[in-house]
């Protein structure tokens, strides 16, 4: 991933306003990527704003402008809130299929999916517990609240477990058959497994 | 985990011979744990035998005695061979149940399961590709060879995916309902999901 400046990019047909918006979104994304990279490798307290800025190819004041301060940036990085919104955005009867497709599309198009970050919790030291708590509250419990019947909380954990495993097999273990299979085919096979935990019987 | 000496331990009722064996197994396990810990945090080339020895609480010559050299130790650490033997050790008709129970028992008793190490592949740099290749050859493909019917390779990847996800939910995300549920109960719920990929229809 190349470094990007923070001024209007010369490429693209849109006017300077759109270019500026695009560029500011790209800068924010670069800052978040840099913070995630560093948090996965260093203790929270050892990471300076300058180090994040350098890795992201932006200035430290720009980070302050976008995120306020270092703690607010890290809290944003540790959140699953915006991921969960899109991940859980389907009627319950179709939710298994939606989550599987959403995860596979994310992996295929961006090399990342909405929930895979949880597997790196052990690297974050004390921050790892924040990541875990966010994950459980923002993804697992939010799913569990939508389920009815016995053991909704356990069933939500098992459903999310199957999805994490699919993400690890695709993005980390890099299973070659999974990666070359059509998303529709994998969704047809895997969605019923997830759905059976959501709406059993 | 405390440090252990390499001489005969004073505790336990067994004679000195049995104590020595126990102690040498404990030392080997400590060496492997130390190598895994360091490999997850440092580049392969930056890890010295001395660092492994210090972390394991043994002498560097003892590592050489047990493993030959540093590369042989790391190759052992990167292998799933002995894990896969026990993990896949059941008749096909009962294999889903066996793998789920084996994984949950490992998590509950040792805080680790036979396949969870694959999720740390991204931390290992070039060594990560060795870990991935070993995982696919020693776990996934070995399972796939036992399956019949269409898409056995893909079904093996999906089955192992469900199991990785269960391990991550237990050991990394630390889902509270999963951790407090009885292993028998979770096995009853989860084994059919795995088995359906092994022997569909």
CSV table of C-alpha atoms in Angstrom, one decimal:
chain,number,residue,atom,x,y,z
A,1,UNK,CA,0.0,0.0,0.0
A,2,UNK,CA,1.5,3.3,-1.1
A,3,UNK,CA,1.7,6.4,1.0
A,4,UNK,CA,-0.8,9.0,0.3
A,5,UNK,CA,-0.6,12.8,0.7
A,6,UNK,CA,-3.2,14.7,2.5
A,7,UNK,CA,-3.9,17.2,-0.2
A,8,UNK,CA,-6.2,16.8,-3.2
A,9,UNK,CA,-5.2,13.9,-5.4
A,10,UNK,CA,-4.5,14.7,-9.1
A,11,UNK,CA,-6.1,11.4,-10.3
A,12,UNK,CA,-9.8,10.8,-10.9
A,13,UNK,CA,-12.3,12.7,-12.9
A,14,UNK,CA,-14.2,14.3,-10.0
A,15,UNK,CA,-13.8,17.9,-9.0
A,16,UNK,CA,-11.6,19.1,-6.2
A,17,UNK,CA,-14.4,18.8,-3.6
A,18,UNK,CA,-14.9,15.1,-4.3
A,19,UNK,CA,-11.2,14.6,-4.6
A,20,UNK,CA,-10.7,16.2,-1.2
A,21,UNK,CA,-13.4,13.9,0.4
A,22,UNK,CA,-11.9,10.9,-1.2
A,23,UNK,CA,-8.5,11.9,0.0
A,24,UNK,CA,-9.6,12.5,3.5
A,25,UNK,CA,-11.3,9.1,3.7
A,26,UNK,CA,-8.2,7.5,2.3
A,27,UNK,CA,-6.1,9.3,4.9
A,28,UNK,CA,-8.4,8.2,7.8
A,29,UNK,CA,-8.2,4.6,6.5
A,30,UNK,CA,-4.4,4.8,6.3
A,31,UNK,CA,-4.3,6.1,9.9
A,32,UNK,CA,-6.5,3.3,11.2
A,33,UNK,CA,-4.5,0.7,9.3
A,34,UNK,CA,-1.3,2.1,10.7
A,35,UNK,CA,-2.7,2.1,14.3
A,36,UNK,CA,-3.9,-1.5,13.9
A,37,UNK,CA,-0.5,-2.6,12.6
A,38,UNK,CA,1.4,-0.9,15.4
A,39,UNK,CA,-1.1,-2.1,18.1
A,40,UNK,CA,-0.6,-5.7,16.9
A,41,UNK,CA,3.1,-5.4,17.5
A,42,UNK,CA,3.7,-3.0,20.3
A,43,UNK,CA,2.3,-2.2,23.7
A,44,UNK,CA,-0.3,0.6,23.6
A,45,UNK,CA,1.9,2.9,25.8
A,46,UNK,CA,4.9,2.5,23.5
A,47,UNK,CA,3.1,3.8,20.4
A,48,UNK,CA,3.5,7.4,19.7
A,49,UNK,CA,1.3,9.5,17.5
A,50,UNK,CA,4.4,10.3,15.5
A,51,UNK,CA,4.9,6.6,14.8
A,52,UNK,CA,1.3,6.2,13.6
A,53,UNK,CA,1.6,9.3,11.5
A,54,UNK,CA,4.9,8.2,9.9
A,55,UNK,CA,3.5,4.8,9.0
A,56,UNK,CA,0.3,6.2,7.6
A,57,UNK,CA,2.2,8.8,5.6
A,58,UNK,CA,0.3,11.7,7.2
A,59,UNK,CA,1.2,14.4,9.7
A,60,UNK,CA,0.5,14.0,13.5
A,61,UNK,CA,-1.7,17.1,13.5
A,62,UNK,CA,-3.9,15.5,10.8
A,63,UNK,CA,-4.5,12.6,13.1
A,64,UNK,CA,-5.5,14.9,15.9
A,65,UNK,CA,-7.9,16.7,13.5
A,66,UNK,CA,-9.6,13.5,12.5
A,67,UNK,CA,-9.6,11.6,15.8
A,68,UNK,CA,-9.1,14.1,18.6
A,69,UNK,CA,-6.3,12.3,20.5
A,70,UNK,CA,-4.4,9.0,20.7
A,71,UNK,CA,-6.8,7.3,23.0
A,72,UNK,CA,-9.8,8.2,20.9
A,73,UNK,CA,-8.0,6.8,17.8
A,74,UNK,CA,-7.1,3.6,19.6
A,75,UNK,CA,-10.7,3.3,20.9
A,76,UNK,CA,-11.9,3.7,17.3
A,77,UNK,CA,-9.5,1.0,16.2
A,78,UNK,CA,-10.6,-1.4,18.9
A,79,UNK,CA,-14.3,-1.0,18.0
A,80,UNK,CA,-16.5,-3.4,16.0
A,81,UNK,CA,-19.4,-0.9,16.0
A,82,UNK,CA,-19.4,0.1,12.3
A,83,UNK,CA,-18.5,-3.4,11.2
A,84,UNK,CA,-21.3,-4.9,13.2
A,85,UNK,CA,-23.9,-2.6,11.7
A,86,UNK,CA,-23.4,-3.9,8.2
A,87,UNK,CA,-22.6,-7.4,9.3
A,88,UNK,CA,-26.0,-7.8,11.2
A,89,UNK,CA,-28.0,-5.8,8.7
A,90,UNK,CA,-30.5,-8.4,7.5
A,91,UNK,CA,-33.8,-9.9,8.7
A,92,UNK,CA,-33.3,-12.8,11.1
A,93,UNK,CA,-34.6,-15.4,8.6
A,94,UNK,CA,-31.9,-14.4,6.1
A,95,UNK,CA,-29.2,-13.4,8.5
A,96,UNK,CA,-27.0,-16.6,8.2
A,97,UNK,CA,-26.8,-16.1,4.4
A,98,UNK,CA,-26.2,-12.4,4.7
A,99,UNK,CA,-23.3,-12.8,7.2
A,100,UNK,CA,-21.6,-15.5,5.3
A,101,UNK,CA,-21.8,-13.5,2.0
A,102,UNK,CA,-20.7,-10.3,3.7
A,103,UNK,CA,-17.7,-12.0,5.2
A,104,UNK,CA,-16.7,-13.8,2.0
A,105,UNK,CA,-17.1,-10.6,0.0
A,106,UNK,CA,-15.0,-8.7,2.4
A,107,UNK,CA,-12.3,-11.3,2.2
A,108,UNK,CA,-12.4,-11.5,-1.5
A,109,UNK,CA,-12.4,-7.8,-2.2
A,110,UNK,CA,-10.4,-6.3,0.7
A,111,UNK,CA,-8.6,-9.3,2.2
A,112,UNK,CA,-10.3,-8.6,5.5
A,113,UNK,CA,-13.7,-9.4,7.0
A,114,UNK,CA,-15.8,-7.7,9.7
A,115,UNK,CA,-14.9,-10.0,12.5
A,116,UNK,CA,-11.4,-11.4,11.9
A,117,UNK,CA,-9.7,-8.8,14.0
A,118,UNK,CA,-10.8,-10.6,17.1
A,119,UNK,CA,-8.2,-13.3,16.5
A,120,UNK,CA,-5.4,-10.8,17.2
A,121,UNK,CA,-6.6,-10.0,20.7
A,122,UNK,CA,-3.8,-12.0,22.3
A,123,UNK,CA,-1.2,-9.6,20.8
A,124,UNK,CA,-2.7,-6.5,22.3
A,125,UNK,CA,-1.9,-7.1,26.0
A,126,UNK,CA,-4.3,-5.3,28.2
A,127,UNK,CA,-5.9,-3.7,25.1
A,128,UNK,CA,-6.8,-7.2,24.0
A,129,UNK,CA,-9.4,-7.3,26.8
A,130,UNK,CA,-10.9,-4.1,25.4
A,131,UNK,CA,-11.1,-5.7,21.9
A,132,UNK,CA,-12.7,-8.9,23.4
A,133,UNK,CA,-15.2,-6.9,25.4
A,134,UNK,CA,-16.1,-4.8,22.4
A,135,UNK,CA,-16.4,-7.9,20.2
A,136,UNK,CA,-18.7,-9.7,22.6
A,137,UNK,CA,-20.9,-6.6,23.3
A,138,UNK,CA,-21.0,-5.2,19.7
A,139,UNK,CA,-21.2,-8.4,17.7
A,140,UNK,CA,-22.0,-11.5,19.7
A,141,UNK,CA,-24.5,-10.0,22.3
A,142,UNK,CA,-26.1,-7.8,19.7
A,143,UNK,CA,-26.8,-11.0,17.6
A,144,UNK,CA,-27.9,-12.9,20.7
A,145,UNK,CA,-30.5,-10.2,21.5
A,146,UNK,CA,-32.2,-10.9,18.2
A,147,UNK,CA,-32.6,-14.7,18.9
A,148,UNK,CA,-35.4,-16.3,20.6
A,149,UNK,CA,-35.7,-19.7,22.3
A,150,UNK,CA,-33.5,-21.5,24.7
A,151,UNK,CA,-29.8,-20.7,25.1
A,152,UNK,CA,-29.8,-17.7,22.7
A,153,UNK,CA,-26.5,-16.4,24.1
A,154,UNK,CA,-24.7,-19.7,23.6
A,155,UNK,CA,-26.3,-20.1,20.1
A,156,UNK,CA,-25.1,-16.6,19.2
A,157,UNK,CA,-21.5,-17.5,20.3
A,158,UNK,CA,-21.6,-20.7,18.3
A,159,UNK,CA,-23.0,-19.0,15.2
A,160,UNK,CA,-20.3,-16.3,15.4
A,161,UNK,CA,-17.7,-19.0,16.0
A,162,UNK,CA,-18.6,-20.7,12.7
A,163,UNK,CA,-18.2,-17.3,10.9
A,164,UNK,CA,-14.8,-16.6,12.5
A,165,UNK,CA,-13.6,-20.0,11.4
A,166,UNK,CA,-14.7,-19.3,7.8
A,167,UNK,CA,-12.8,-16.0,7.9
A,168,UNK,CA,-9.6,-17.7,9.4
A,169,UNK,CA,-9.8,-20.5,6.8
A,170,UNK,CA,-10.1,-17.9,4.0
A,171,UNK,CA,-7.8,-15.1,5.2
A,172,UNK,CA,-5.2,-16.8,7.4
A,173,UNK,CA,-5.0,-20.5,6.6
A,174,UNK,CA,-5.7,-19.5,3.0
A,175,UNK,CA,-7.5,-22.7,2.1
A,176,UNK,CA,-7.1,-23.0,-1.7
A,177,UNK,CA,-10.5,-24.6,-2.5
A,178,UNK,CA,-12.3,-22.1,-0.4
A,179,UNK,CA,-10.5,-19.2,-2.1
A,180,UNK,CA,-11.2,-20.5,-5.6
A,181,UNK,CA,-14.8,-21.5,-5.0
A,182,UNK,CA,-17.6,-19.2,-6.0
A,183,UNK,CA,-19.0,-17.1,-3.2
A,184,UNK,CA,-22.5,-18.2,-4.1
A,185,UNK,CA,-21.5,-21.9,-3.8
A,186,UNK,CA,-19.8,-21.4,-0.4
A,187,UNK,CA,-22.7,-19.4,0.8
A,188,UNK,CA,-25.2,-22.1,-0.2
A,189,UNK,CA,-23.1,-24.7,1.8
A,190,UNK,CA,-22.2,-22.6,4.8
A,191,UNK,CA,-25.2,-20.3,5.5
A,192,UNK,CA,-27.5,-23.2,6.7
A,193,UNK,CA,-24.9,-24.1,9.3
A,194,UNK,CA,-25.0,-20.6,10.7
A,195,UNK,CA,-28.7,-20.2,10.3
A,196,UNK,CA,-29.4,-23.4,12.3
A,197,UNK,CA,-27.9,-21.7,15.3
A,198,UNK,CA,-30.0,-18.6,14.8
A,199,UNK,CA,-33.3,-20.2,14.1
A,200,UNK,CA,-33.1,-23.9,15.1
A,201,UNK,CA,-35.7,-26.5,14.4
B,1,UNK,CA,4.2,-21.1,34.5
B,2,UNK,CA,7.2,-21.5,36.8
B,3,UNK,CA,10.7,-22.3,35.6
B,4,UNK,CA,11.8,-25.9,35.9
B,5,UNK,CA,15.2,-27.3,36.4
B,6,UNK,CA,16.5,-30.1,34.2
B,7,UNK,CA,17.5,-32.4,37.0
B,8,UNK,CA,15.3,-34.9,38.8
B,9,UNK,CA,12.4,-33.2,40.5
B,10,UNK,CA,11.9,-33.7,44.2
B,11,UNK,CA,8.1,-33.9,44.0
B,12,UNK,CA,6.0,-36.9,43.2
B,13,UNK,CA,6.1,-40.4,44.5
B,14,UNK,CA,7.8,-42.1,41.5
B,15,UNK,CA,11.4,-43.2,41.5
B,16,UNK,CA,14.2,-41.2,40.1
B,17,UNK,CA,13.9,-42.8,36.7
B,18,UNK,CA,10.2,-41.8,36.3
B,19,UNK,CA,11.0,-38.4,37.7
B,20,UNK,CA,13.7,-37.9,35.1
B,21,UNK,CA,11.4,-38.8,32.3
B,22,UNK,CA,8.7,-36.5,33.6
B,23,UNK,CA,11.2,-33.8,33.9
B,24,UNK,CA,12.7,-34.2,30.5
B,25,UNK,CA,9.2,-34.1,29.0
B,26,UNK,CA,8.5,-31.0,31.0
B,27,UNK,CA,11.7,-29.4,29.8
B,28,UNK,CA,10.9,-30.2,26.1
B,29,UNK,CA,7.4,-28.7,26.5
B,30,UNK,CA,8.9,-25.6,28.1
B,31,UNK,CA,11.3,-25.2,25.2
B,32,UNK,CA,8.5,-25.6,22.7
B,33,UNK,CA,6.4,-23.1,24.5
B,34,UNK,CA,9.3,-20.6,24.7
B,35,UNK,CA,10.0,-21.0,21.0
B,36,UNK,CA,6.4,-20.5,20.1
B,37,UNK,CA,6.2,-17.4,22.3
B,38,UNK,CA,9.3,-15.9,20.7
B,39,UNK,CA,8.3,-16.9,17.1
B,40,UNK,CA,5.0,-15.1,17.6
B,41,UNK,CA,6.8,-11.9,18.5
B,42,UNK,CA,10.1,-11.8,16.7
B,43,UNK,CA,11.5,-12.6,13.3
B,44,UNK,CA,12.9,-16.1,13.0
B,45,UNK,CA,16.4,-14.8,12.3
B,46,UNK,CA,16.4,-12.6,15.4
B,47,UNK,CA,15.7,-15.4,17.9
B,48,UNK,CA,18.8,-16.9,19.5
B,49,UNK,CA,19.0,-20.3,21.0
B,50,UNK,CA,20.1,-18.4,24.2
B,51,UNK,CA,16.8,-16.4,24.2
B,52,UNK,CA,14.8,-19.6,23.9
B,53,UNK,CA,16.8,-21.3,26.7
B,54,UNK,CA,16.4,-18.3,29.0
B,55,UNK,CA,12.7,-18.1,28.5
B,56,UNK,CA,12.3,-21.9,29.0
B,57,UNK,CA,14.5,-21.9,32.1
B,58,UNK,CA,16.9,-24.5,30.6
B,59,UNK,CA,20.4,-24.4,29.2
B,60,UNK,CA,21.1,-23.9,25.5
B,61,UNK,CA,23.1,-27.2,25.3
B,62,UNK,CA,19.9,-29.0,26.6
B,63,UNK,CA,18.0,-27.6,23.6
B,64,UNK,CA,20.7,-28.9,21.3
B,65,UNK,CA,20.5,-32.3,23.0
B,66,UNK,CA,16.7,-32.5,22.6
B,67,UNK,CA,16.2,-30.9,19.1
B,68,UNK,CA,19.6,-31.0,17.3
B,69,UNK,CA,19.7,-27.3,16.3
B,70,UNK,CA,17.6,-24.2,16.1
B,71,UNK,CA,16.1,-24.9,12.7
B,72,UNK,CA,15.1,-28.4,13.8
B,73,UNK,CA,13.5,-26.9,16.9
B,74,UNK,CA,11.6,-24.3,14.8
B,75,UNK,CA,10.5,-26.9,12.3
B,76,UNK,CA,9.1,-29.0,15.2
B,77,UNK,CA,7.3,-25.9,16.5
B,78,UNK,CA,5.8,-25.2,13.1
B,79,UNK,CA,4.5,-28.8,12.7
B,80,UNK,CA,0.9,-30.0,13.3
B,81,UNK,CA,2.0,-33.6,12.8
B,82,UNK,CA,1.5,-34.9,16.4
B,83,UNK,CA,-1.5,-32.8,17.0
B,84,UNK,CA,-3.2,-34.1,13.8
B,85,UNK,CA,-2.6,-37.7,14.8
B,86,UNK,CA,-4.8,-37.4,17.9
B,87,UNK,CA,-7.2,-34.9,16.4
B,88,UNK,CA,-8.1,-37.2,13.4
B,89,UNK,CA,-8.0,-40.4,15.4
B,90,UNK,CA,-11.6,-41.6,15.1
B,91,UNK,CA,-13.7,-43.5,12.5
B,92,UNK,CA,-15.2,-41.2,9.9
B,93,UNK,CA,-18.8,-41.7,11.1
B,94,UNK,CA,-17.8,-40.4,14.5
B,95,UNK,CA,-15.1,-38.0,13.5
B,96,UNK,CA,-17.1,-34.7,13.8
B,97,UNK,CA,-17.9,-35.6,17.4
B,98,UNK,CA,-14.4,-36.7,18.2
B,99,UNK,CA,-12.8,-33.5,16.8
B,100,UNK,CA,-15.2,-31.2,18.6
B,101,UNK,CA,-14.7,-33.0,21.9
B,102,UNK,CA,-10.9,-33.1,21.5
B,103,UNK,CA,-10.7,-29.4,20.8
B,104,UNK,CA,-13.0,-28.4,23.7
B,105,UNK,CA,-11.1,-30.7,26.1
B,106,UNK,CA,-7.8,-29.2,25.1
B,107,UNK,CA,-9.1,-25.7,25.6
B,108,UNK,CA,-10.7,-26.5,28.9
B,109,UNK,CA,-7.7,-28.5,30.3
B,110,UNK,CA,-4.7,-26.8,28.7
B,111,UNK,CA,-6.0,-23.5,27.3
B,112,UNK,CA,-5.0,-24.5,23.8
B,113,UNK,CA,-6.3,-26.8,21.1
B,114,UNK,CA,-4.7,-28.8,18.3
B,115,UNK,CA,-5.4,-26.3,15.6
B,116,UNK,CA,-5.6,-22.8,17.1
B,117,UNK,CA,-1.9,-22.1,16.3
B,118,UNK,CA,-2.8,-21.5,12.7
B,119,UNK,CA,-4.4,-18.2,13.6
B,120,UNK,CA,-1.0,-16.8,14.5
B,121,UNK,CA,0.5,-17.4,11.0
B,122,UNK,CA,0.4,-13.7,10.1
B,123,UNK,CA,2.9,-13.0,12.9
B,124,UNK,CA,5.5,-15.3,11.7
B,125,UNK,CA,6.6,-13.5,8.5
B,126,UNK,CA,8.0,-16.0,6.0
B,127,UNK,CA,7.7,-18.7,8.6
B,128,UNK,CA,4.0,-18.1,8.5
B,129,UNK,CA,3.9,-19.7,5.1
B,130,UNK,CA,5.6,-22.8,6.5
B,131,UNK,CA,2.9,-22.9,9.3
B,132,UNK,CA,0.2,-22.6,6.7
B,133,UNK,CA,1.6,-25.2,4.4
B,134,UNK,CA,2.0,-27.6,7.3
B,135,UNK,CA,-1.5,-26.9,8.5
B,136,UNK,CA,-3.0,-27.6,5.1
B,137,UNK,CA,-1.0,-30.7,4.4
B,138,UNK,CA,-1.0,-32.2,7.9
B,139,UNK,CA,-4.5,-31.4,9.1
B,140,UNK,CA,-6.8,-30.3,6.2
B,141,UNK,CA,-5.6,-32.5,3.4
B,142,UNK,CA,-5.3,-35.5,5.6
B,143,UNK,CA,-8.9,-35.0,6.6
B,144,UNK,CA,-9.9,-34.5,2.9
B,145,UNK,CA,-8.2,-37.7,1.9
B,146,UNK,CA,-10.7,-39.6,4.1
B,147,UNK,CA,-13.8,-38.0,2.6
B,148,UNK,CA,-15.6,-39.4,-0.4
B,149,UNK,CA,-18.1,-37.7,-2.7
B,150,UNK,CA,-18.0,-34.4,-4.5
B,151,UNK,CA,-15.8,-31.5,-3.4
B,152,UNK,CA,-14.1,-33.5,-0.6
B,153,UNK,CA,-11.2,-30.9,-0.4
B,154,UNK,CA,-13.6,-27.9,0.0
B,155,UNK,CA,-15.7,-29.8,2.5
B,156,UNK,CA,-12.6,-30.6,4.5
B,157,UNK,CA,-11.6,-26.9,4.5
B,158,UNK,CA,-15.1,-25.9,5.7
B,159,UNK,CA,-15.2,-28.6,8.4
B,160,UNK,CA,-11.8,-27.5,9.7
B,161,UNK,CA,-13.1,-23.9,9.5
B,162,UNK,CA,-16.0,-24.6,11.8
B,163,UNK,CA,-13.5,-26.1,14.3
B,164,UNK,CA,-11.0,-23.2,14.2
B,165,UNK,CA,-13.9,-20.9,14.8
B,166,UNK,CA,-15.0,-22.9,17.9
B,167,UNK,CA,-11.4,-22.7,19.2
B,168,UNK,CA,-11.2,-19.0,18.6
B,169,UNK,CA,-14.5,-18.4,20.3
B,170,UNK,CA,-13.4,-20.4,23.3
B,171,UNK,CA,-9.8,-19.5,23.6
B,172,UNK,CA,-9.4,-16.0,22.1
B,173,UNK,CA,-12.8,-14.3,22.1
B,174,UNK,CA,-13.5,-16.2,25.4
B,175,UNK,CA,-17.3,-16.4,24.9
B,176,UNK,CA,-18.7,-16.7,28.4
B,177,UNK,CA,-21.6,-19.1,27.6
B,178,UNK,CA,-19.4,-21.4,25.6
B,179,UNK,CA,-16.8,-21.5,28.4
B,180,UNK,CA,-19.4,-22.3,31.1
B,181,UNK,CA,-21.4,-24.8,29.0
B,182,UNK,CA,-20.8,-28.5,29.5
B,183,UNK,CA,-18.5,-30.0,26.9
B,184,UNK,CA,-21.1,-32.7,26.3
B,185,UNK,CA,-23.8,-30.1,25.5
B,186,UNK,CA,-21.6,-28.1,23.2
B,187,UNK,CA,-20.4,-31.3,21.5
B,188,UNK,CA,-24.0,-32.4,20.9
B,189,UNK,CA,-24.8,-29.0,19.3
B,190,UNK,CA,-21.6,-28.5,17.3
B,191,UNK,CA,-20.6,-32.0,16.1
B,192,UNK,CA,-23.5,-32.4,13.6
B,193,UNK,CA,-22.4,-29.2,11.9
B,194,UNK,CA,-18.9,-30.6,11.4
B,195,UNK,CA,-20.1,-34.1,10.5
B,196,UNK,CA,-22.4,-32.7,7.8
B,197,UNK,CA,-19.4,-31.5,5.9
B,198,UNK,CA,-17.6,-34.9,6.4
B,199,UNK,CA,-20.5,-37.2,5.5
B,200,UNK,CA,-23.2,-35.1,3.8
B,201,UNK,CA,-26.7,-36.3,3.0
